[in-house]
Coordinates of C-alpha atoms in Angstrom, one line a residue:
M202 CA -3.1 27.8 -24.9
I203 CA 0.6 27.6 -24.2
G204 CA 1.3 24.2 -22.5
A205 CA 0.9 24.9 -19.1
Q206 CA -2.5 25.8 -19.6
I207 CA -3.0 22.7 -21.7
L208 CA -1.7 20.9 -19.0
I209 CA -3.9 22.1 -16.2
E210 CA -6.8 21.9 -18.4
C211 CA -6.2 18.5 -18.8
L212 CA -6.0 17.6 -15.4
K213 CA -9.0 19.5 -14.5
R214 CA -10.8 17.4 -17.2
E215 CA -9.7 14.3 -15.8
G216 CA -11.3 15.3 -12.6
V217 CA -7.8 16.0 -10.6
E218 CA -8.6 17.4 -7.0
V219 CA -5.2 18.1 -5.7
I220 CA -1.6 17.7 -6.8
F221 CA 1.6 16.9 -4.4
G222 CA 4.3 18.8 -4.7
Y223 CA 7.6 21.4 -4.6
P224 CA 8.0 24.3 -7.2
G225 CA 11.5 24.7 -9.3
G226 CA 12.8 26.6 -12.0
Q227 CA 11.7 24.2 -15.2
V228 CA 8.0 24.0 -13.5
L229 CA 7.3 28.0 -13.4
P230 CA 5.0 28.1 -16.3
I231 CA 2.9 25.6 -14.7
F232 CA 3.1 26.9 -11.1
D233 CA 2.7 29.9 -12.6
R234 CA -1.3 28.6 -14.3
L235 CA -1.4 26.9 -10.8
Y236 CA -2.0 30.3 -9.2
D237 CA -5.0 31.1 -10.4
A238 CA -6.3 27.9 -11.4
E239 CA -9.3 25.7 -9.0
V240 CA -6.9 22.5 -8.7
K241 CA -5.5 22.3 -5.4
F242 CA -1.8 22.5 -4.6
I243 CA -0.3 21.1 -0.9
L244 CA 3.1 22.3 -1.2
T245 CA 4.9 19.3 0.8
R246 CA 8.5 19.9 2.0
H247 CA 10.3 17.2 -0.1
E248 CA 9.8 15.7 -3.6
Q249 CA 9.7 11.8 -2.5
A250 CA 6.5 13.1 0.3
A251 CA 4.6 14.2 -3.0
A252 CA 5.0 11.1 -4.6
H253 CA 4.1 9.0 -1.7
A254 CA 1.0 11.3 -0.5
A255 CA -0.1 11.2 -4.0
D256 CA 0.2 7.4 -3.4
G257 CA -1.8 7.4 0.0
F258 CA -4.4 10.0 -2.1
A259 CA -5.3 7.1 -4.6
R260 CA -4.8 4.4 -2.5
A261 CA -7.5 5.7 0.2
T262 CA -9.9 7.0 -2.1
G263 CA -9.5 4.9 -5.4
K264 CA -8.8 7.6 -7.8
V265 CA -5.8 8.7 -9.6
G266 CA -2.9 10.0 -7.4
V267 CA -1.0 13.2 -9.1
C268 CA 2.1 14.6 -8.0
L269 CA 4.5 17.6 -9.7
A270 CA 8.4 17.9 -9.3
T271 CA 10.9 20.1 -11.2
S272 CA 13.5 18.5 -12.9
G273 CA 16.8 17.0 -12.6
P274 CA 16.6 16.4 -8.0
G275 CA 13.3 17.2 -8.5
A276 CA 12.4 14.6 -10.4
T277 CA 14.8 11.7 -9.1
N278 CA 13.9 12.5 -5.3
L279 CA 10.4 11.2 -6.7
T280 CA 12.3 8.1 -8.3
T281 CA 11.2 6.4 -4.9
G282 CA 7.9 7.5 -4.0
I283 CA 7.3 6.2 -8.1
A284 CA 9.1 2.9 -7.3
N285 CA 7.0 1.9 -4.3
A286 CA 3.8 3.0 -6.2
Y287 CA 4.3 0.6 -9.4
M288 CA 5.2 -2.5 -6.9
D289 CA 2.1 -2.2 -5.2
S290 CA 0.1 -1.6 -8.7
I291 CA -1.5 2.3 -7.7
P292 CA -2.7 4.6 -10.0
M293 CA -0.7 7.7 -10.1
I294 CA 0.2 10.5 -12.4
A295 CA 3.7 12.3 -12.2
I296 CA 4.6 15.0 -13.4
T297 CA 8.3 16.7 -13.8
G298 CA 9.4 19.5 -15.6
Q299 CA 12.5 18.8 -17.9
V300 CA 15.2 22.0 -19.4
K301 CA 14.3 23.1 -22.5
T302 CA 14.7 20.5 -25.8
F303 CA 17.1 22.0 -27.6
L304 CA 19.0 21.8 -24.2
I305 CA 18.5 17.9 -23.6
G306 CA 21.3 15.8 -23.7
N307 CA 24.1 18.9 -23.4
D308 CA 24.5 18.0 -19.6
A309 CA 22.3 21.4 -18.4
F310 CA 21.7 22.6 -14.9
Q311 CA 19.7 20.3 -13.3
E312 CA 18.9 17.9 -16.4
A313 CA 18.3 14.3 -15.5
D314 CA 17.4 11.5 -18.2
V315 CA 14.0 11.0 -16.1
T316 CA 12.4 9.2 -18.7
G317 CA 15.6 6.4 -18.3
I318 CA 15.8 6.5 -14.8
T319 CA 12.1 5.6 -14.2
R320 CA 11.7 3.3 -17.3
P321 CA 12.0 0.2 -14.8
I322 CA 9.5 1.7 -12.1
T323 CA 6.4 3.1 -14.2
K324 CA 3.7 1.6 -16.4
H325 CA 4.7 3.8 -19.2
N326 CA 6.4 7.2 -19.4
Y327 CA 6.6 10.6 -21.9
L328 CA 9.0 12.9 -22.7
V329 CA 6.9 15.4 -24.9
K330 CA 8.8 17.3 -27.2
D331 CA 5.9 19.0 -29.0
V332 CA 3.3 20.9 -27.5
K333 CA 0.5 19.8 -30.1
D334 CA 1.2 15.9 -28.4
L335 CA 0.6 17.3 -24.8
A336 CA -3.2 17.1 -24.2
K337 CA -2.9 13.6 -26.1
V338 CA -0.2 12.3 -23.9
V339 CA -2.2 13.1 -20.5
R340 CA -5.1 11.5 -21.6
E341 CA -3.1 8.3 -22.7
A342 CA -1.3 8.5 -19.4
F343 CA -4.6 8.5 -16.9
Y344 CA -6.2 5.8 -19.2
I345 CA -2.8 3.9 -19.2
A346 CA -2.2 4.3 -15.1
T347 CA -6.1 3.5 -14.4
S348 CA -6.9 0.5 -16.9
G349 CA -5.8 -3.1 -16.8
R350 CA -3.1 -4.1 -13.8
P351 CA -3.0 0.5 -12.1
G352 CA 0.5 1.9 -11.6
P353 CA 2.4 5.1 -12.2
V354 CA 2.8 7.0 -15.2
L355 CA 5.1 9.6 -15.9
I356 CA 5.3 12.7 -18.0
D357 CA 8.4 14.8 -18.7
I358 CA 7.6 18.6 -20.0
P359 CA 10.3 20.8 -21.1
S360 CA 10.2 23.6 -20.3
D361 CA 9.6 25.6 -23.9
V362 CA 6.9 23.1 -24.8
Q363 CA 5.2 24.8 -21.4
L364 CA 5.3 28.0 -22.5
A365 CA 4.9 26.7 -26.6
D366 CA 1.6 27.5 -27.4
T367 CA -1.3 25.3 -29.9
D368 CA -4.5 25.5 -30.4
F369 CA -6.4 23.0 -27.6
I370 CA -8.0 19.9 -28.8
W371 CA -9.4 17.2 -26.0
P372 CA -8.9 14.1 -27.4
E373 CA -12.5 12.5 -26.0
T374 CA -11.4 9.0 -26.4
V375 CA -8.0 6.9 -26.3
N376 CA -7.0 3.6 -28.9
I377 CA -3.5 2.7 -28.0
R378 CA -3.3 0.0 -30.3
S379 CA -0.7 -1.8 -28.8
Y380 CA -2.5 -1.7 -25.4
N381 CA -5.6 -3.7 -24.6
P382 CA -5.6 -5.3 -21.5
T383 CA -8.4 -7.7 -20.8
S384 CA -11.2 -6.8 -18.6
F385 CA -13.6 -10.4 -18.6
G386 CA -12.4 -13.8 -17.7
H387 CA -12.7 -16.9 -20.4
P388 CA -15.9 -18.3 -20.1
G389 CA -14.8 -21.7 -20.2
Q390 CA -11.8 -21.0 -17.7
I391 CA -14.5 -19.3 -15.0
K392 CA -16.9 -23.0 -15.4
K393 CA -13.8 -25.0 -15.0
A394 CA -13.3 -23.0 -12.1
A395 CA -16.5 -23.9 -10.5
K396 CA -16.4 -27.2 -10.9
F397 CA -12.7 -27.3 -8.9
I398 CA -14.4 -25.7 -6.3
A399 CA -17.8 -27.9 -6.3
S400 CA -15.5 -30.7 -5.1
A401 CA -12.8 -29.1 -3.2
R402 CA -13.0 -30.1 0.5
K403 CA -10.3 -28.0 1.5
P404 CA -10.5 -25.1 -0.2
V405 CA -8.8 -21.5 1.0
I406 CA -9.8 -18.3 -0.3
Y407 CA -6.1 -15.6 -1.2
A408 CA -6.9 -12.4 -1.8
G409 CA -4.5 -10.0 -2.6
G410 CA -4.7 -5.8 -3.7
G411 CA -5.7 -6.5 -7.1
V412 CA -9.7 -7.2 -4.9
I413 CA -9.2 -3.6 -3.8
S414 CA -7.9 -2.1 -7.0
S415 CA -11.0 -3.7 -8.7
D416 CA -13.5 -2.9 -5.6
A417 CA -14.7 -6.5 -5.9
S418 CA -14.5 -6.9 -1.7
S419 CA -18.5 -7.4 -1.9
E420 CA -17.6 -10.4 -4.5
L421 CA -15.2 -12.1 -2.3
F422 CA -17.7 -11.9 0.7
E423 CA -20.2 -13.6 -1.6
L424 CA -17.8 -16.4 -3.1
A425 CA -16.5 -17.0 0.7
E426 CA -20.0 -17.6 2.0
K427 CA -21.5 -19.7 -0.7
I428 CA -18.7 -21.9 -0.7
P429 CA -18.3 -21.6 2.3
A430 CA -14.3 -21.4 2.4
P431 CA -11.5 -19.8 4.9
V432 CA -10.1 -16.6 3.7
T433 CA -6.5 -15.5 3.8
W434 CA -5.0 -12.3 2.2
T435 CA -1.7 -10.5 1.7
M436 CA -0.7 -7.4 3.5
M437 CA -1.8 -5.2 0.4
G438 CA -5.3 -7.2 0.6
I439 CA -5.6 -6.0 4.0
G440 CA -9.5 -5.2 4.2
C441 CA -10.4 -7.2 1.3
F442 CA -12.6 -9.6 4.2
P443 CA -13.6 -8.0 7.4
T444 CA -11.1 -10.0 9.8
T445 CA -13.8 -10.4 12.3
H446 CA -15.8 -12.8 10.4
K447 CA -15.9 -16.4 11.4
L448 CA -14.2 -17.2 7.5
S449 CA -11.2 -15.2 7.8
L450 CA -7.8 -16.0 8.7
G451 CA -6.5 -12.7 9.0
M452 CA -3.0 -12.4 6.9
L453 CA -1.1 -14.8 5.5
G454 CA 2.9 -15.4 5.1
M455 CA 6.4 -15.1 7.0
H456 CA 4.7 -11.9 9.6
G457 CA 0.9 -13.5 9.0
T458 CA -1.0 -15.7 11.5
A459 CA -0.3 -19.4 12.6
Y460 CA -3.2 -20.4 11.6
A461 CA -3.6 -18.9 8.1
N462 CA 0.0 -20.8 7.2
H463 CA -1.3 -23.7 8.6
A464 CA -4.6 -23.8 6.4
I465 CA -2.9 -23.0 3.1
M466 CA -0.8 -25.6 3.6
E467 CA -2.8 -28.2 4.5
S468 CA -5.6 -27.0 1.3
D469 CA -6.4 -28.7 -1.6
L470 CA -7.7 -25.6 -3.4
I471 CA -6.4 -22.3 -3.5
I472 CA -8.4 -19.6 -4.8
A473 CA -6.4 -16.6 -5.7
V474 CA -7.9 -13.6 -6.5
G475 CA -5.1 -10.2 -7.2
A476 CA -2.4 -12.3 -5.5
R477 CA 1.2 -12.9 -6.6
F478 CA 2.4 -15.3 -5.0
D479 CA 5.0 -13.4 -4.0
D480 CA 8.3 -14.8 -1.5
R481 CA 6.4 -13.2 1.3
V482 CA 4.1 -15.2 1.5
T483 CA 4.9 -18.6 -0.4
G484 CA 8.0 -19.5 2.0
R485 CA 10.0 -21.8 0.4
I486 CA 8.8 -22.4 -3.3
D487 CA 9.2 -26.0 -3.7
A488 CA 7.3 -26.7 -0.2
F489 CA 4.1 -24.0 -0.7
A490 CA 0.7 -26.0 -0.6
P491 CA 1.7 -29.4 -1.5
N492 CA -1.3 -31.0 -2.1
A493 CA -3.2 -28.4 -3.4
K494 CA -4.6 -27.4 -6.8
V495 CA -4.6 -23.4 -8.1
I496 CA -7.4 -21.3 -9.4
H497 CA -5.5 -17.8 -10.0
I498 CA -7.8 -14.9 -11.0
D499 CA -5.2 -11.7 -11.8
I500 CA -5.5 -9.0 -14.6
D501 CA -1.9 -9.3 -15.2
P502 CA -1.4 -12.5 -17.5
S503 CA 2.4 -12.0 -16.5
S504 CA 1.9 -12.9 -12.7
I505 CA -0.2 -15.9 -13.3
S506 CA 2.5 -18.8 -12.9
K507 CA 5.2 -16.5 -12.4
N508 CA 6.1 -18.1 -9.0
V509 CA 3.9 -21.1 -8.4
R510 CA 2.7 -23.6 -11.0
V511 CA -1.8 -22.6 -11.8
D512 CA -3.8 -25.4 -13.0
I513 CA -6.5 -23.1 -14.1
P514 CA -5.3 -19.1 -14.7
I515 CA -8.3 -16.8 -15.2
V516 CA -6.8 -13.3 -16.8
G517 CA -9.5 -10.6 -16.7
D518 CA -10.6 -8.2 -13.7
A519 CA -11.4 -9.5 -10.7
K520 CA -14.8 -8.2 -10.1
N521 CA -15.6 -9.1 -13.3
I522 CA -14.5 -12.3 -12.8
L523 CA -15.9 -13.2 -9.3
I524 CA -19.5 -11.7 -10.4
E525 CA -19.4 -14.7 -12.8
L526 CA -17.9 -17.4 -10.9
N527 CA -20.4 -17.1 -8.7
S528 CA -22.9 -17.1 -11.1
H529 CA -21.9 -20.9 -11.6
I530 CA -22.1 -21.5 -8.6
K531 CA -25.3 -23.8 -7.3
K532 CA -24.7 -25.3 -4.1
S533 CA -22.1 -25.2 -1.6
S534 CA -19.1 -27.7 -1.2
D535 CA -19.1 -30.2 2.2
T536 CA -16.6 -28.0 3.7
T537 CA -18.2 -28.7 7.5
D538 CA -15.0 -30.7 8.8
W539 CA -12.6 -28.6 6.8
L540 CA -14.3 -25.2 8.4
K541 CA -14.2 -27.4 11.8
T542 CA -10.3 -28.0 11.5
V543 CA -9.5 -24.3 10.7
T544 CA -11.4 -23.6 13.4
G545 CA -9.0 -26.1 15.8
F546 CA -6.2 -24.2 13.9
K547 CA -7.5 -20.5 15.4
R548 CA -7.7 -22.6 19.2
K549 CA -4.0 -23.5 18.9
H550 CA -2.0 -21.2 17.2
P551 CA -3.5 -17.6 18.0
L552 CA -2.0 -14.0 18.5
R553 CA -0.9 -13.8 21.5
Y554 CA 2.0 -11.6 23.6
K555 CA 2.8 -11.1 26.8
E556 CA 2.4 -8.3 28.6
G557 CA 4.6 -6.4 31.3
D558 CA 5.8 -3.3 32.8
K559 CA 6.9 -1.9 29.6
I560 CA 4.6 -0.4 27.0
K561 CA 3.6 -3.4 24.0
P562 CA 3.2 -2.6 20.6
Q563 CA 0.4 -4.6 20.4
H564 CA -1.4 -3.0 23.2
V565 CA -1.4 0.4 21.6
I566 CA -2.3 -0.9 18.3
E567 CA -5.8 -2.6 19.9
Q568 CA -6.2 0.3 22.0
I569 CA -6.3 2.7 18.6
Y570 CA -8.9 -0.4 16.7
E571 CA -11.2 0.7 20.4
A572 CA -10.2 4.0 20.6
T573 CA -11.9 4.7 16.6
N574 CA -14.2 2.1 16.9
G575 CA -12.5 0.0 14.2
E576 CA -13.4 3.3 11.9
A577 CA -9.7 4.9 11.2
I578 CA -7.9 4.7 8.0
I579 CA -3.9 3.3 9.2
T580 CA -1.1 3.9 7.4
T581 CA 2.5 2.3 8.3
E582 CA 6.1 2.9 8.0
V583 CA 7.8 0.0 7.0
G584 CA 9.3 -2.7 9.5
Q585 CA 8.0 -4.1 13.1
N586 CA 5.6 -1.4 13.7
Q587 CA 4.2 -2.3 10.1
M588 CA 3.6 -5.6 11.1
W589 CA 2.4 -5.1 14.2
A590 CA -0.4 -3.1 12.7
C591 CA -1.1 -5.9 10.3
Q592 CA -1.7 -8.4 13.3
W593 CA -3.5 -6.5 15.9
F594 CA -6.1 -3.7 14.2
K595 CA -9.6 -5.6 13.2
Y596 CA -9.8 -3.9 9.6
S597 CA -13.7 -4.4 8.3
S598 CA -13.2 -2.6 5.1
P599 CA -11.4 -2.0 2.0
R600 CA -9.0 1.2 1.2
T601 CA -8.7 1.7 5.1
F602 CA -5.1 0.2 5.3
I603 CA -2.1 1.6 3.6
S604 CA 1.2 0.7 3.3
S605 CA 4.3 0.2 1.6
G606 CA 4.4 -3.5 0.5
G607 CA 5.9 -4.9 -2.3
L608 CA 9.1 -2.1 -1.9
G609 CA 8.9 -1.6 1.8
T610 CA 9.7 2.2 2.4
M611 CA 10.8 3.2 5.3
G612 CA 9.3 6.9 5.7
F613 CA 6.2 6.2 3.5
G614 CA 3.5 6.0 6.0
F615 CA 3.5 10.1 7.4
P616 CA 2.8 11.5 4.3
A617 CA 1.0 8.5 2.7
A618 CA -0.7 9.6 5.9
M619 CA -1.5 13.1 4.9
G620 CA -2.5 11.9 1.3
A621 CA -5.4 9.5 2.9
K622 CA -6.5 13.2 5.2
V623 CA -6.7 15.1 2.5
G624 CA -8.7 12.4 0.5
F625 CA -10.7 11.9 3.6
P626 CA -10.7 15.0 5.7
D627 CA -13.6 13.9 8.3
K628 CA -11.8 10.5 8.8
V629 CA -9.7 9.7 11.4
V630 CA -6.1 8.9 9.8
F631 CA -3.5 7.1 12.2
D632 CA 0.4 6.6 11.2
I633 CA 2.0 3.3 12.6
A634 CA 5.6 4.5 13.0
G635 CA 8.3 3.2 14.0
D636 CA 11.6 5.6 16.1
G637 CA 14.0 5.3 12.7
S638 CA 11.5 5.4 9.8
I639 CA 9.4 8.4 11.1
Q640 CA 12.5 10.7 10.3
M641 CA 13.2 9.9 7.7
N642 CA 9.6 12.1 6.3
I643 CA 9.5 13.9 8.9
Q644 CA 9.8 17.5 7.6
E645 CA 5.8 16.9 6.8
L646 CA 5.2 18.5 9.7
A647 CA 6.0 21.6 8.3
T648 CA 2.8 20.6 5.7
C649 CA 0.6 19.1 8.2
V650 CA 0.5 22.3 10.0
S651 CA 0.8 24.8 7.5
N652 CA -2.4 23.2 5.2
K653 CA -4.6 21.5 8.7
I654 CA -3.9 17.9 7.8
N655 CA -4.5 16.5 11.3
V656 CA -2.9 13.4 11.2
K657 CA -2.1 10.9 14.1
V658 CA 0.8 9.5 14.6
A659 CA 1.9 6.3 16.8
I660 CA 6.0 6.2 17.4
L661 CA 6.2 2.6 18.8
N662 CA 9.8 3.7 20.1
N663 CA 12.1 1.5 21.1
G664 CA 15.7 2.7 20.6
Y665 CA 16.0 0.3 17.2
L666 CA 15.6 -0.1 13.8
G667 CA 13.5 -2.6 15.3
M668 CA 13.1 -5.4 12.2
V669 CA 17.0 -5.2 11.4
R670 CA 17.6 -6.0 15.1
Q671 CA 14.7 -8.9 15.6
W672 CA 17.1 -10.4 12.6
Q673 CA 20.0 -9.9 14.3
E674 CA 19.0 -11.0 17.8
L675 CA 17.9 -14.3 15.8
F676 CA 19.8 -15.2 13.0
Y677 CA 23.4 -13.4 14.0
K678 CA 23.1 -14.2 17.2
R679 CA 22.4 -10.3 19.1
R680 CA 25.9 -8.7 17.3
Y681 CA 23.7 -5.5 17.0
S682 CA 25.1 -3.8 14.3
Q683 CA 24.3 -0.2 13.3
V684 CA 21.0 -0.4 14.5
N685 CA 20.6 1.4 18.4
I686 CA 19.3 4.7 16.8
T687 CA 19.3 8.0 19.0
S688 CA 15.9 10.1 17.9
P689 CA 15.0 13.9 19.1
D690 CA 12.9 14.6 21.8
F691 CA 9.5 13.8 19.5
V692 CA 7.8 16.1 21.9
K693 CA 9.3 18.8 21.2
L694 CA 10.3 18.2 17.8
A695 CA 6.5 18.4 17.2
E696 CA 5.8 21.4 19.0
S697 CA 8.6 23.5 16.9
Y698 CA 6.2 22.7 14.4
G699 CA 3.1 24.0 15.7
A700 CA 2.0 20.6 16.0
V701 CA 1.3 18.6 19.5
G702 CA 3.1 16.1 21.0
I703 CA 2.8 13.7 24.0
K704 CA 5.1 11.2 25.6
I705 CA 3.9 7.9 27.0
T706 CA 5.8 5.3 29.2
N707 CA 3.7 3.8 31.6
P708 CA 0.7 1.4 30.0
K709 CA -1.8 2.6 32.2
D710 CA -1.7 6.0 30.0
V711 CA -1.6 4.7 26.6
R712 CA -5.8 4.4 26.4
P713 CA -5.5 8.2 27.5
A714 CA -2.9 9.7 25.3
I715 CA -5.0 8.3 22.5
D716 CA -8.0 9.6 23.7
K717 CA -6.8 13.1 23.9
A718 CA -4.8 12.9 20.7
L719 CA -8.2 12.1 18.9
A720 CA -9.8 15.2 20.7
I721 CA -7.0 17.4 19.8
D722 CA -7.6 19.5 15.9
N723 CA -3.9 19.3 15.2
T724 CA -1.4 17.3 13.8
V725 CA -0.7 15.1 17.4
F726 CA 2.9 12.8 17.6
L727 CA 2.5 10.2 20.3
D728 CA 5.7 9.3 21.2
F729 CA 4.6 5.0 22.9
H730 CA 8.5 4.1 24.6
I731 CA 7.9 0.5 24.5
E732 CA 9.6 -2.5 25.1
P733 CA 12.6 -2.5 23.2
E734 CA 13.5 -5.7 22.5
E735 CA 9.9 -6.8 21.5
N736 CA 9.5 -9.2 18.4
V737 CA 7.2 -9.8 15.7
Y738 CA 5.8 -13.4 16.1
P739 CA 4.8 -15.4 14.1
M740 CA 7.8 -15.4 12.1
V741 CA 8.7 -17.5 8.9
P742 CA 12.4 -17.9 8.8
A743 CA 13.9 -16.9 5.3
G744 CA 14.3 -20.5 3.4
E745 CA 11.9 -22.0 5.6
A746 CA 8.2 -23.6 4.5
L747 CA 5.1 -21.9 5.5
N748 CA 4.5 -24.1 8.6
R749 CA 7.9 -23.8 9.9
M750 CA 7.0 -20.9 11.9
I751 CA 8.8 -19.2 15.5
E752 CA 5.7 -18.6 17.7
G753 CA 7.8 -17.3 20.8
L754 CA 6.6 -14.6 22.9
A755 CA 9.1 -11.9 23.6

């Protein structure tokens, strides 16, 4: 087989169902073989969108997302999407073309040092210079992307390697001597953790994206009810525990619920599972949870004690560790008084907003929740729209909330929604967007319409780059510098691509518009003209402790 054939055969054997990408000169041999291949190809209108779509597909399905681009600018356009997947630990394979091997380093047309550029934002990357190595490289790439802490792996393939031929040999097993991630936790540490839990009086479970990556939601649920202990989560952990459960605290951190932040600050034991104590969660680090012991369960040893001192580190897969931990918890802790205290926090500091004559973004998201019976897959852009989606939609299961966490990438939500919809064509997929971020990958309307990827987009249109404006209002004396944006007529724009657009300016029209969008068999842009200066609350100012929140109403 020639290299291009080998690549397609390897992808087929790895169970790849769909590739998102864009053609170009240095990947023509691959696209020629894709012409007859069984694998589905989705032609996006920009390479960044291809990476985000592969990312969204991976988050929704739990499978590996695959994207493909040509050399030079095609490959560099992927980098934001690769970095986004890397920050959020998403399994993805990015395949790029490269100039011929004998031209590498000569500044050839559309040459870029893609392996050098992506080294800091991939779990691993490969430049394949010999076709004999290609099958082994692809096999290793998928193994690395999905094992341990997941992440993106890049494979850069020169065009002459794509055309070179060799005998196809499929490696049945993968053995990388220097890479052996730990899957099972240390038994002694797990027993020690169980003893800490048994003696705790104010425990809080703090869950992150690792719970979802390891499919450990049911084990987390069992732990919470066994103790019993309230559960809070990071943005990446949304969906790992039902929002409507009596033990739910919602998301914590900068824009988390006030009651989650108060609970974590007063706890005497934090059981962290698949979370990394990032700065958006901890607030001022020296003031974080001052009286709490910390049990930290994570598959990545480098994440443990990186930001917060840990008393019991347990390295391994969250699901495996929680199974063992649950087996060691024989009797419930006496957390009755603590749960009453937490209930008091909920009563005193509820999520709230003030209704008015203009559309409130919180109301829009509440109505999307009710109209879909809470069963939609929600993707978001980044900014105020993202935080409102975290706060006001009640998520009950994993892989139903898809958002850019670590990198905070504007323009992520729309192509991610495409990827999720390709993964689950029968589910409702809603992108909660801002009028600024939706324009960063708005060209993907063409991809949706031409491939009948019928996603719904709720644009919370306030005429601003909302989150930046909010900071300028609160901390820069309302000096609104470069945050007023002029948007197109989103209805006409959607229609020009063959999609449907609906403009909504009155609060009473919010629910009818959503119901109408759900009944339309097409991509729909819902242009909600919301209160221009509505803010996201609660909010922990930068550098403050978690319990020093602004809880005002806009």
